[in-house]
Structure formats: structure tokens, C-alpha cells
Coordinates of C-alpha atoms in Angstrom, one line a residue:
P1 CA 132.0 158.1 83.5
I2 CA 129.5 158.6 80.7
L3 CA 131.2 159.1 77.3
E4 CA 130.5 162.3 75.5
V5 CA 127.8 162.0 72.9
D6 CA 128.6 164.2 69.9
N7 CA 125.3 165.6 68.6
N8 CA 126.4 168.4 66.3
G9 CA 126.5 166.3 63.2
F10 CA 130.1 167.1 62.1
I11 CA 131.9 163.8 62.8
S12 CA 131.0 160.3 63.6
D13 CA 132.8 158.1 66.1
V14 CA 136.5 157.7 65.5
S15 CA 138.1 154.4 66.6
G16 CA 141.8 154.0 67.4
I17 CA 142.2 151.9 64.2
N18 CA 141.5 154.7 61.7
F19 CA 142.6 157.7 63.8
K20 CA 145.7 158.4 61.8
E21 CA 143.8 158.1 58.6
K22 CA 141.2 160.6 59.8
L23 CA 144.1 162.9 61.0
Q24 CA 145.7 162.9 57.5
E25 CA 142.3 163.8 56.0
V26 CA 142.2 166.9 58.2
L27 CA 145.8 167.8 57.3
L28 CA 145.0 167.6 53.6
N29 CA 142.3 170.3 54.1
L30 CA 144.9 172.7 55.5
D31 CA 145.8 175.8 53.5
D32 CA 149.5 175.9 52.5
D33 CA 150.1 178.8 54.9
Q34 CA 148.7 176.7 57.7
K35 CA 151.3 173.9 57.2
I36 CA 154.1 175.1 59.4
I37 CA 157.7 173.9 59.0
R38 CA 159.3 172.8 62.2
K39 CA 162.4 175.1 61.8
N40 CA 160.0 178.1 61.7
L41 CA 158.5 177.3 65.1
S42 CA 160.5 177.8 68.3
L43 CA 159.1 176.6 71.7
D44 CA 159.6 178.0 75.2
I45 CA 159.2 174.6 76.9
D46 CA 159.5 176.2 80.4
N47 CA 156.6 178.6 79.8
I48 CA 153.6 176.4 80.3
L49 CA 150.2 178.1 80.1
G50 CA 148.0 175.1 80.9
I51 CA 147.6 171.4 80.7
G52 CA 144.7 169.9 78.7
A53 CA 143.4 166.6 77.5
F54 CA 145.5 166.9 74.3
G55 CA 148.8 167.9 76.1
D56 CA 150.6 171.0 77.4
V57 CA 149.9 174.5 76.1
I58 CA 153.1 176.5 76.0
R59 CA 154.3 179.8 74.5
G60 CA 156.4 180.0 71.4
Q61 CA 157.4 182.1 68.4
L62 CA 156.5 181.6 64.7
N63 CA 159.0 182.8 62.1
T64 CA 161.2 184.1 65.0
N65 CA 159.1 187.2 65.7
I66 CA 155.4 186.3 66.0
P67 CA 154.3 185.3 69.5
C68 CA 152.1 182.3 69.6
Q69 CA 150.7 179.7 72.0
V70 CA 151.2 176.0 71.0
N71 CA 149.2 172.9 71.9
V72 CA 151.8 170.1 72.1
V73 CA 150.1 166.9 71.2
S74 CA 151.2 163.3 71.2
S75 CA 148.7 161.2 69.4
D76 CA 150.1 158.0 70.8
D77 CA 149.1 159.1 74.3
M78 CA 145.4 159.5 73.5
D79 CA 142.6 157.1 74.4
P80 CA 140.0 156.6 71.6
P81 CA 137.4 159.0 73.2
V82 CA 140.1 161.7 73.3
Q83 CA 141.1 161.0 69.7
T84 CA 137.5 161.5 68.7
K85 CA 137.3 164.9 70.4
F86 CA 140.7 165.9 68.9
I87 CA 139.6 165.2 65.4
R88 CA 136.3 167.0 66.0
D89 CA 138.0 170.1 67.4
L90 CA 140.4 170.2 64.4
N91 CA 137.5 169.9 62.0
N92 CA 135.7 172.7 63.8
L93 CA 138.7 174.9 63.5
L94 CA 138.7 174.5 59.7
Q95 CA 134.9 174.7 59.5
F96 CA 134.4 178.3 60.6
G97 CA 137.7 179.9 59.6
F98 CA 138.6 183.4 60.9
H99 CA 136.5 185.4 63.3
K100 CA 137.9 188.5 65.0
N101 CA 136.7 187.4 68.5
M102 CA 138.0 183.8 68.3
L103 CA 141.5 182.8 69.1
N104 CA 143.1 182.8 65.6
F105 CA 144.3 179.4 64.4
M106 CA 147.7 179.8 62.7
G107 CA 148.4 176.3 61.6
I108 CA 149.8 172.9 62.4
C109 CA 153.4 171.6 62.5
Q110 CA 153.8 167.9 62.2
T111 CA 156.8 165.8 63.1
H112 CA 157.3 162.1 63.4
D113 CA 156.3 162.0 67.1
W114 CA 154.5 165.3 67.8
F115 CA 151.7 167.6 66.6
F116 CA 152.0 171.3 67.3
V117 CA 148.7 173.1 66.9
V118 CA 149.5 176.8 66.8
F119 CA 147.3 179.8 67.8
E120 CA 147.8 183.5 68.3
D121 CA 149.1 184.5 71.7
T122 CA 147.0 186.2 74.4
P123 CA 148.3 187.3 77.8
A124 CA 145.4 186.3 80.1
T125 CA 142.2 184.4 80.5
L126 CA 139.0 186.4 81.2
K127 CA 139.1 185.1 84.8
Q128 CA 142.7 186.5 85.3
F129 CA 141.8 189.8 83.6
L130 CA 138.8 190.5 85.8
I131 CA 140.7 189.7 89.0
V132 CA 143.8 191.7 88.1
N133 CA 141.6 194.8 87.4
R134 CA 139.9 194.8 90.8
Q135 CA 140.6 197.8 93.0
D136 CA 141.5 197.8 96.7
T137 CA 138.3 199.2 98.3
S138 CA 140.3 200.0 101.4
L139 CA 141.9 202.9 99.5
S140 CA 140.4 206.3 99.0
S141 CA 138.9 205.3 95.6
Q142 CA 135.3 204.4 95.7
R143 CA 135.5 202.3 92.5
V144 CA 135.9 198.5 92.8
T145 CA 137.5 198.0 89.4
N146 CA 139.8 199.7 86.9
L147 CA 137.3 198.7 84.1
G148 CA 134.5 201.0 82.9
E149 CA 131.0 199.7 82.7
N150 CA 130.8 200.4 79.0
E151 CA 134.0 198.4 78.5
V152 CA 132.6 195.4 80.3
L153 CA 129.3 195.6 78.4
R154 CA 131.2 195.7 75.1
L155 CA 133.2 192.6 76.1
M156 CA 129.9 190.9 77.0
Y157 CA 128.5 191.8 73.6
E158 CA 131.5 190.5 71.8
L159 CA 131.3 187.2 73.5
G160 CA 127.6 186.9 72.8
E161 CA 128.2 187.8 69.1
T162 CA 130.9 185.1 68.9
I163 CA 128.7 182.4 70.4
E164 CA 125.9 183.4 67.9
Y165 CA 128.5 182.9 65.1
L166 CA 129.2 179.4 66.4
Q167 CA 125.5 178.6 66.5
Y168 CA 125.1 179.9 62.9
N169 CA 127.8 177.4 61.9
K170 CA 126.0 174.7 63.8
I171 CA 128.9 174.2 66.2
V172 CA 128.2 173.4 69.9
H173 CA 131.2 174.7 71.9
K174 CA 130.5 172.5 75.0
N175 CA 133.1 174.2 77.2
I176 CA 132.4 177.9 77.6
N177 CA 133.8 179.4 80.8
S178 CA 136.0 182.2 82.0
H179 CA 139.1 180.1 81.4
T180 CA 138.4 179.3 77.7
V181 CA 137.6 183.0 77.1
R182 CA 140.9 185.0 76.7
I183 CA 141.5 188.7 76.6
K184 CA 143.8 190.5 74.1
R185 CA 144.6 194.2 73.8
Q186 CA 144.1 195.5 70.3
N187 CA 144.3 199.2 69.2
S188 CA 144.3 200.5 72.8
A189 CA 141.2 198.5 73.7
Y190 CA 140.7 195.0 75.1
T191 CA 138.9 192.4 73.0
I192 CA 137.5 188.9 73.6
K193 CA 139.2 185.8 72.1
L194 CA 137.2 182.6 72.6
T195 CA 139.1 179.4 72.4
V196 CA 137.5 176.4 70.8
F197 CA 140.3 173.8 70.8
G198 CA 140.7 171.4 73.7
P199 CA 139.9 171.8 77.3
T200 CA 142.5 173.3 79.7
L201 CA 142.1 170.9 82.6
Y202 CA 144.8 172.6 84.8
H203 CA 145.8 176.2 85.1
I204 CA 149.5 177.0 85.7
G205 CA 150.0 180.0 88.0
E206 CA 152.7 182.6 87.9
D207 CA 154.5 180.7 90.7
N208 CA 154.3 177.5 88.5
S209 CA 151.6 176.1 90.9
K210 CA 149.1 173.8 89.1
S211 CA 145.4 174.0 90.0
M212 CA 142.6 172.0 88.5
I213 CA 139.7 173.9 86.9
D214 CA 136.3 172.7 88.0
E215 CA 134.6 173.0 84.6
E216 CA 131.4 171.4 85.9
R217 CA 130.5 174.8 87.5
W218 CA 129.6 176.2 84.1
Q219 CA 127.7 173.1 82.8
A220 CA 123.9 173.1 82.3
P221 CA 121.9 170.6 84.3
E222 CA 121.1 168.5 81.3
V223 CA 124.8 168.2 80.6
M224 CA 125.6 167.0 84.1
R225 CA 122.8 164.6 84.2
F226 CA 122.7 163.2 80.6
Q227 CA 125.7 164.6 78.7
K228 CA 123.2 166.3 76.5
Y229 CA 125.0 169.2 74.8
S230 CA 123.1 171.7 72.6
H231 CA 123.2 175.4 71.7
A232 CA 121.0 175.9 74.7
S233 CA 123.6 174.4 77.1
D234 CA 126.1 176.8 75.5
V235 CA 123.8 179.7 76.3
Y236 CA 123.5 178.6 79.9
S237 CA 127.3 178.6 80.2
F238 CA 127.4 182.0 78.5
A239 CA 125.0 183.4 81.1
L240 CA 127.3 182.3 84.0
V241 CA 130.2 184.0 82.3
L242 CA 128.2 187.2 82.1
W243 CA 127.5 186.8 85.9
E244 CA 131.3 186.5 86.5
M245 CA 132.0 189.6 84.5
C246 CA 129.4 191.6 86.6
C247 CA 131.1 190.2 89.7
L248 CA 134.7 190.9 88.6
G249 CA 135.7 187.2 88.4
G250 CA 133.6 186.0 91.3
T251 CA 133.4 182.2 91.7
V252 CA 130.3 180.6 90.1
Y253 CA 128.4 178.7 92.9
G254 CA 131.2 179.6 95.3
S255 CA 129.3 178.1 98.3

């Protein structure tokens, strides 16, 4: 396969030799409240949300009462190309800071063997949210969804505004799809939470079944042909997510 060519200007290639050195540089840039002590982080190892290139994503709790989702990372298991992406994603997290429609980065917990990258918890992906809110059209109701049109339009707007924020910060996301967009309920309304850290290559269902996510469906033609990522390729993926929202979680290029 063609190796990913990073063209956003944030980080040069990282070889396996200096990976740990680069990693320590990132950790030095963390704020004090983002350096999590291991005893303050509890993990529900049986509650796996997904499996990505960096490791499992599981649910946990921070300071005994704050729900979170944790990327469990073993740096020793990474190939050099994955190490490069890992460092790039960490740098991106620290680059743009907090945004109300991005999955909030809470901090990193480091042990001798493991890295735990901690984010706020969200109950569902956009794909799951759209499908769950479908209505059974065989019933007397003429509506096909529990969602109102204005609500869906607002979520579309929030996602577009978030991608614009990334572009303003010169960050190419490269993996926008309905599985990396999550939904959270805040103040009696649903809101978009875009994830920017690591791909989720497999989805874990409620019955613990594992299914692979075909992320190529959302890739622009120039990405599939030449691995050419740009803000324009992010916009292409964004448009396909908008189509999914109009179709209540319909499959992109289902045929």
C-alpha cells in the first residue's frame, strides 16, 4: 500500500529511532491538568467501543465520577508509519485546543508500558444516532424519523463550522465520516462532537460483534488514487456525511 504523505506542514517523518524522543516532546507541552495520574483513571476493560490503529477504545472514569473514553496505546506495538500518525494526531490535539463541537481532549496518563489518551465520553456515533432515530413506516405515523428537520440542519451546520475551524488552523482531518462524528446530548439538545484522534478501524456492536468500517467510502477520488489529502478532500467527505444525514444513516455508495 502507498504510505500516507503528510502535507499539512505540522510534522516531518518520524522514524522508530527517535519516536520516544518525539513523544516526550509532546508530553512536555501538556498543561498540568492534562497530565493524569494513573490512580485517578479507572478502566472498564470489558466495555470496548472500537478498535483502531493505536489500540482499543474503551470506557472509563476520571476522578471516580467523570465518564470518559480512553484510547489504550502500546507504543511498542506500532510500526514506524503508525508512530508518525500517532505523533501527528497528538500534536494536532494540542494545536487547536478546545472547541465546543470537537471531542474534548482531557489528558494523557503514562505508565511504563502503556499510554492512555483520555477524551470526554459520548454515547453514540452519528451513524448509530441516525439509525436509532428512524421510525417504523408500517405504523400509523407518517414520519420516517424522530428527528426534526431543523434539528438535523443544526447538526449539519455544527459539523460544517467545526471543519471550517480545522481548516482555519491548517489541519487536514483526513478521516471524516459518520463513525468519527459522535453525538452528545447537552442542555436538552443533541450536539456534534468530531473526533480527530486515530481511526476506529472496527466497530464493536451491542452484542460484542466486531465489524470492519469501510472508510474508503468517504474518501475523495484523489485520495484513493494518489493519497493526496487536502482541505478539499475533507470537504468531499463532509458532503457525503451530509448525504447520510439526509438519508437517516443510509450507506454511502450502497450498491
